[in-house]
Short mmCIF file of C-alpha atoms in Angstrom, two decimals:
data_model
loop_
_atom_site.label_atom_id
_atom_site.label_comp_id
_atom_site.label_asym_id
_atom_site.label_seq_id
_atom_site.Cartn_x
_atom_site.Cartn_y
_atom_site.Cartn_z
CA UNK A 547 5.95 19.60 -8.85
CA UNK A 548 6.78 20.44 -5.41
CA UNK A 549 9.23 17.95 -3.80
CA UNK A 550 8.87 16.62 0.24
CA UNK A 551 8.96 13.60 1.83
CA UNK A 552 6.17 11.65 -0.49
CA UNK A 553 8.26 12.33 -3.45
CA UNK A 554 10.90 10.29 -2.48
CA UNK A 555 8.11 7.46 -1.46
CA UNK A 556 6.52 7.44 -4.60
CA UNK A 557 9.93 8.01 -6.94
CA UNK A 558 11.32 4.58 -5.20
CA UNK A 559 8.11 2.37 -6.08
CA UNK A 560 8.58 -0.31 -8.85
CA UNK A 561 4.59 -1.89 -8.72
CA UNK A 562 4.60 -5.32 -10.62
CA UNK A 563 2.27 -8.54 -11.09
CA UNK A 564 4.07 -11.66 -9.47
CA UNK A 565 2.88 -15.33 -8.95
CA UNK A 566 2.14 -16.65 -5.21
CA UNK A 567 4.76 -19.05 -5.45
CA UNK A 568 7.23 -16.47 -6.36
CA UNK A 569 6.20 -14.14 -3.66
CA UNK A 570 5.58 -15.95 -1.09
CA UNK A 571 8.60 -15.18 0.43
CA UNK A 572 8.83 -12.08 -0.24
CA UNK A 573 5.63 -11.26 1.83
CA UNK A 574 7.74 -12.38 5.35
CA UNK A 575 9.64 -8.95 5.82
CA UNK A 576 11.21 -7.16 8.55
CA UNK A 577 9.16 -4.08 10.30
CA UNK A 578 7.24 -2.63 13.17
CA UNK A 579 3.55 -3.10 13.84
CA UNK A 580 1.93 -0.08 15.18
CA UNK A 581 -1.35 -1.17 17.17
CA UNK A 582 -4.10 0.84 18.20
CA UNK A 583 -3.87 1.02 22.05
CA UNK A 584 -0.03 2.36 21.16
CA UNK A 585 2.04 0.06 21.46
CA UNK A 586 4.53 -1.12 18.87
CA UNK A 587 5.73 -4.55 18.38
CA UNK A 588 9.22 -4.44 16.07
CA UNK A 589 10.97 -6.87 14.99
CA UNK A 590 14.48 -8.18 15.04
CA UNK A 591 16.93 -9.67 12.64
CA UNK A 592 15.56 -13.18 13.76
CA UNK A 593 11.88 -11.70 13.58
CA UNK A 594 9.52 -11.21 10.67
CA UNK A 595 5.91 -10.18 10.01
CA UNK A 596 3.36 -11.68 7.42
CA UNK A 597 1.76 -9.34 5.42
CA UNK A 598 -1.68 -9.72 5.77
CA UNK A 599 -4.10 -9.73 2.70
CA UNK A 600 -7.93 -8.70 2.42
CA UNK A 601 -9.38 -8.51 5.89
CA UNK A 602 -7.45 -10.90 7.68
CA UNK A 603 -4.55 -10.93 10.65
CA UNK A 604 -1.01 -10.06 10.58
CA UNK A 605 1.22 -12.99 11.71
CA UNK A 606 4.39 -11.67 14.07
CA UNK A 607 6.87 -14.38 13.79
CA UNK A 608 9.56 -14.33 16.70
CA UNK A 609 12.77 -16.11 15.93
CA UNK A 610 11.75 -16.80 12.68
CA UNK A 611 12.72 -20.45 10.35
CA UNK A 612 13.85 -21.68 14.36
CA UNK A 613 12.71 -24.44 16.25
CA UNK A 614 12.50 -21.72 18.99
CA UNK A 615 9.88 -20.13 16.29
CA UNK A 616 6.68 -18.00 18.40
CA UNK A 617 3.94 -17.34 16.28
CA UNK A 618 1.62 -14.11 17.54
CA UNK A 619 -1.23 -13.02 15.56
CA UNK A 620 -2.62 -9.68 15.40
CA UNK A 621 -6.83 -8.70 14.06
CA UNK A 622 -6.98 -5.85 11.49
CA UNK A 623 -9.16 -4.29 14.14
CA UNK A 624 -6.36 -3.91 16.40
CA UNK A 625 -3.78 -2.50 14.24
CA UNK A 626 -3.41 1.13 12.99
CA UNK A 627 -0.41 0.83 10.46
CA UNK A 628 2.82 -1.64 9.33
CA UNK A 629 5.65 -0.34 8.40
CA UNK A 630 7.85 -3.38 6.85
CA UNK A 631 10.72 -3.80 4.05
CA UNK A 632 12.64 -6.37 2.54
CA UNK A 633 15.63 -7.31 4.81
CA UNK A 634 18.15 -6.78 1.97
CA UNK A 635 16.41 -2.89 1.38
CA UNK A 636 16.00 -1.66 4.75
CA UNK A 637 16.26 1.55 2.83
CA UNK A 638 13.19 1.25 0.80
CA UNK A 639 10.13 1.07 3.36
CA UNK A 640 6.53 0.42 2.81
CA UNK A 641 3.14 1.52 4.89
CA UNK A 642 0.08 -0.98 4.90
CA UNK A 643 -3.15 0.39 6.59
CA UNK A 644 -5.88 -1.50 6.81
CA UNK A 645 -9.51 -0.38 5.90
CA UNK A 646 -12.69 -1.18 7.27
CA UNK A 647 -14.53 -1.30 4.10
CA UNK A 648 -11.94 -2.49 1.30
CA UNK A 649 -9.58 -4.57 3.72
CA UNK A 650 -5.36 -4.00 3.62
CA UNK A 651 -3.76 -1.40 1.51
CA UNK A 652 -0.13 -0.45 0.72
CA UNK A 653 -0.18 3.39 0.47
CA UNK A 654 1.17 4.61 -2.36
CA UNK A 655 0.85 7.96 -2.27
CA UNK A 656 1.07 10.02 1.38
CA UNK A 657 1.19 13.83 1.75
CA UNK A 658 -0.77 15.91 5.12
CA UNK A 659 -3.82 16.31 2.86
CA UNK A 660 -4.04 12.76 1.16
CA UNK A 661 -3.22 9.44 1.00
CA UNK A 662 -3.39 7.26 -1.83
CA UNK A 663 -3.99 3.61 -1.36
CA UNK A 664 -3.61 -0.09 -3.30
CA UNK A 665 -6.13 -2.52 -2.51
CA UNK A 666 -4.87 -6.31 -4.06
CA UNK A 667 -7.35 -9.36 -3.25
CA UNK A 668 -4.04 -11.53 -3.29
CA UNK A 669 -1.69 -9.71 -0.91
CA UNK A 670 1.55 -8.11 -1.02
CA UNK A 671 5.23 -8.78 -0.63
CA UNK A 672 8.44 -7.06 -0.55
CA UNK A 673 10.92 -7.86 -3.22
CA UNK A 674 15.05 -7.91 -2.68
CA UNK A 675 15.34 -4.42 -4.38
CA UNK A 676 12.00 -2.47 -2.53
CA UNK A 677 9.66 -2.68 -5.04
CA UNK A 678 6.45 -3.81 -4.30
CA UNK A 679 5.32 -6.90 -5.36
CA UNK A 680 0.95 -7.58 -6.24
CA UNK A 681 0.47 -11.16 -6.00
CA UNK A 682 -2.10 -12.93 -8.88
CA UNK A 683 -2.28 -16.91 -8.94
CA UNK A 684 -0.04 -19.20 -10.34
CA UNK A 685 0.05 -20.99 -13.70
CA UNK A 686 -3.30 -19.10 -14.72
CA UNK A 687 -4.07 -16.13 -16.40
CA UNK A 688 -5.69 -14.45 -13.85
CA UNK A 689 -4.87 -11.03 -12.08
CA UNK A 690 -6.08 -10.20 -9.12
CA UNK A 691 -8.84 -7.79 -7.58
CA UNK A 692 -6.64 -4.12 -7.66
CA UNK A 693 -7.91 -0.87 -6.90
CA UNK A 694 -7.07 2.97 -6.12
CA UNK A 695 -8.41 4.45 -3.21
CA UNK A 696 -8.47 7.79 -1.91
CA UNK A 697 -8.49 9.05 1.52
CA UNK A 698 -8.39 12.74 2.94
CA UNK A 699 -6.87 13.97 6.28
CA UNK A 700 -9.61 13.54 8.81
CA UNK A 701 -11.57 11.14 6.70
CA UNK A 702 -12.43 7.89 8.95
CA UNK A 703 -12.20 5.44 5.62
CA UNK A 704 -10.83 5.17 1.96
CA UNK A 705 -12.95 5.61 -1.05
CA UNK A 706 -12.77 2.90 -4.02
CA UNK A 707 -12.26 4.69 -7.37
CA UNK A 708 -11.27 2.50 -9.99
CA UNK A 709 -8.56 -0.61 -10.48
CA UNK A 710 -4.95 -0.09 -11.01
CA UNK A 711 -4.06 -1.31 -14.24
CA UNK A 712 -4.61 0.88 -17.99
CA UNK A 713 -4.64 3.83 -18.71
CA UNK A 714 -7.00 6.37 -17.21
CA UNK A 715 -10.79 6.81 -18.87
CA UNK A 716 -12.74 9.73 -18.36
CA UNK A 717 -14.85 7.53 -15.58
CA UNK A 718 -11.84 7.01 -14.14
CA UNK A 719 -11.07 11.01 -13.98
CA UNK A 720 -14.04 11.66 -13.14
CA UNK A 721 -14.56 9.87 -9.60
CA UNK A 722 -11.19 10.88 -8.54
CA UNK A 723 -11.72 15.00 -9.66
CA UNK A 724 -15.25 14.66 -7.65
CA UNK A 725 -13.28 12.89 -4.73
CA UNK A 726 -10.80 16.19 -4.81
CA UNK A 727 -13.50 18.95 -5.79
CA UNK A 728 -12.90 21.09 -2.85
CA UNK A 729 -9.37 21.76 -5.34
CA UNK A 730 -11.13 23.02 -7.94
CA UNK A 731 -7.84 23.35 -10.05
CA UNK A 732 -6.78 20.26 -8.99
CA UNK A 733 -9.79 18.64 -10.08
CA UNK A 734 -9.59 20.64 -13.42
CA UNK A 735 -6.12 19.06 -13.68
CA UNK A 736 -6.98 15.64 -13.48
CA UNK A 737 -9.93 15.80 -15.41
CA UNK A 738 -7.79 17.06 -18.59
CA UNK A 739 -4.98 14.71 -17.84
CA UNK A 740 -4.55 11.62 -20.18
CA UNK A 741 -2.01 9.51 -18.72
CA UNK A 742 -1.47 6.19 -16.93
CA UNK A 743 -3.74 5.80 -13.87
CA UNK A 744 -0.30 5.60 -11.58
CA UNK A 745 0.47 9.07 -13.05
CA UNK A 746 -3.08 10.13 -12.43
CA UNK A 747 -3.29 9.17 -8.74
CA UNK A 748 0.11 10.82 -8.26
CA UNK A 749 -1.05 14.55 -9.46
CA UNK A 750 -2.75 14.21 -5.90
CA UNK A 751 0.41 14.39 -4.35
CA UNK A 752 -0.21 18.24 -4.99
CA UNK A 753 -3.73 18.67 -3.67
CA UNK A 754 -4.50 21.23 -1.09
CA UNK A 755 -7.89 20.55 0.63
CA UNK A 756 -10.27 23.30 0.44
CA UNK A 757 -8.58 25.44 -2.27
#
């Protein structure tokens, strides 16, 4: 497999279940938010974002825990990417796009053909060593709405194509080798591949549109 930039994205990612009450700290992190009409708004040591979940607005907190505290929010309209991490990790950083159709995703996979996206009806955070955290309810069995989605350079939106957890099933396969047909081998790939969806969705990491 070749190695650039997304390797050392992916090769860093620990994905993991966690309860709200758990996370909800770990889902105020340090970062920039890039907004549409350019400009960025970037925190500071005393500054931190909330990461949004579903559909709904990013909170920018200035001078964060103060009294002095200045709370800004920001529509999922109006925002084009966040880049965050944990404050104790500044080394491991995240991407969250949000999509018009499925609502906020941390992007998994990224490469100049493809980007591979987590949808999770609960919301993210950031724990203390990088890893991602997907948040499910607390005190009840219950995991929340998770999904794959695909996206190809120039595309305007991501593409749904199964949940995140298990291992892969030839439906599974299947929607993401018709998403990437235009790589026939790539496609061929994936379709005789019997592995863990996460392993699945990072074969993309080698597709080459049109080939």
């Amino acid at each position: 497999m070749k190695k650039h930039n997304a390797t050392k994205t992916v090769l860093l990612i620990f994905l993991f279940l966690s309860t709200v009450s758990a996370a909800n700290a770990a889902s105020f992190v340090i970062g920039r938010i890039y907004l549409k009409n350019g400009s960025v708004i970037e925190c500071t040591e005393n500054d931190r974002i909330k990461l949004p979940k579903r559909s709904g607005k990013t909170v920018f907190l200035r001078n964060a825990y103060r009294k002095e505290e200045v709370r800004e929010s920001f529509k999922a309209a109006q925002i084009d990417s966040i880049i965050a991490w944990h404050p104790a990790t500044p080394e491991h950083v995240r991407k969250f796009v949000p999509s018009e159709s499925i609502g906020w995703l941390w992007i998994y996979v990224e490469t100049p053909q493809i980007s591979v996206g987590v949808y999770s009806a609960k919301g993210y955070g950031i724990d203390t060593n990088g890893g991602i955290q997907v948040i499910q309810r607390n005190g009840l069995i219950f995991r929340s709405k998770t999904a794959y989605c695909l996206k190809k350079t120039g595309e305007t939106d991501f593409t749904p194509v199964g949940k995140v957890g298990g291992k892969a099933n030839n439906k599974f396969r299947k929607k993401v080798a018709a998403y990437v047909s235009d790589d026939p081998a790539m496609a061929d790939i994936i379709l005789n591949s019997r592995t863990q969806r996460d392993k699945t969705v990072l074969m993309l990491m080698e597709y080459k549109s049109g080939e």
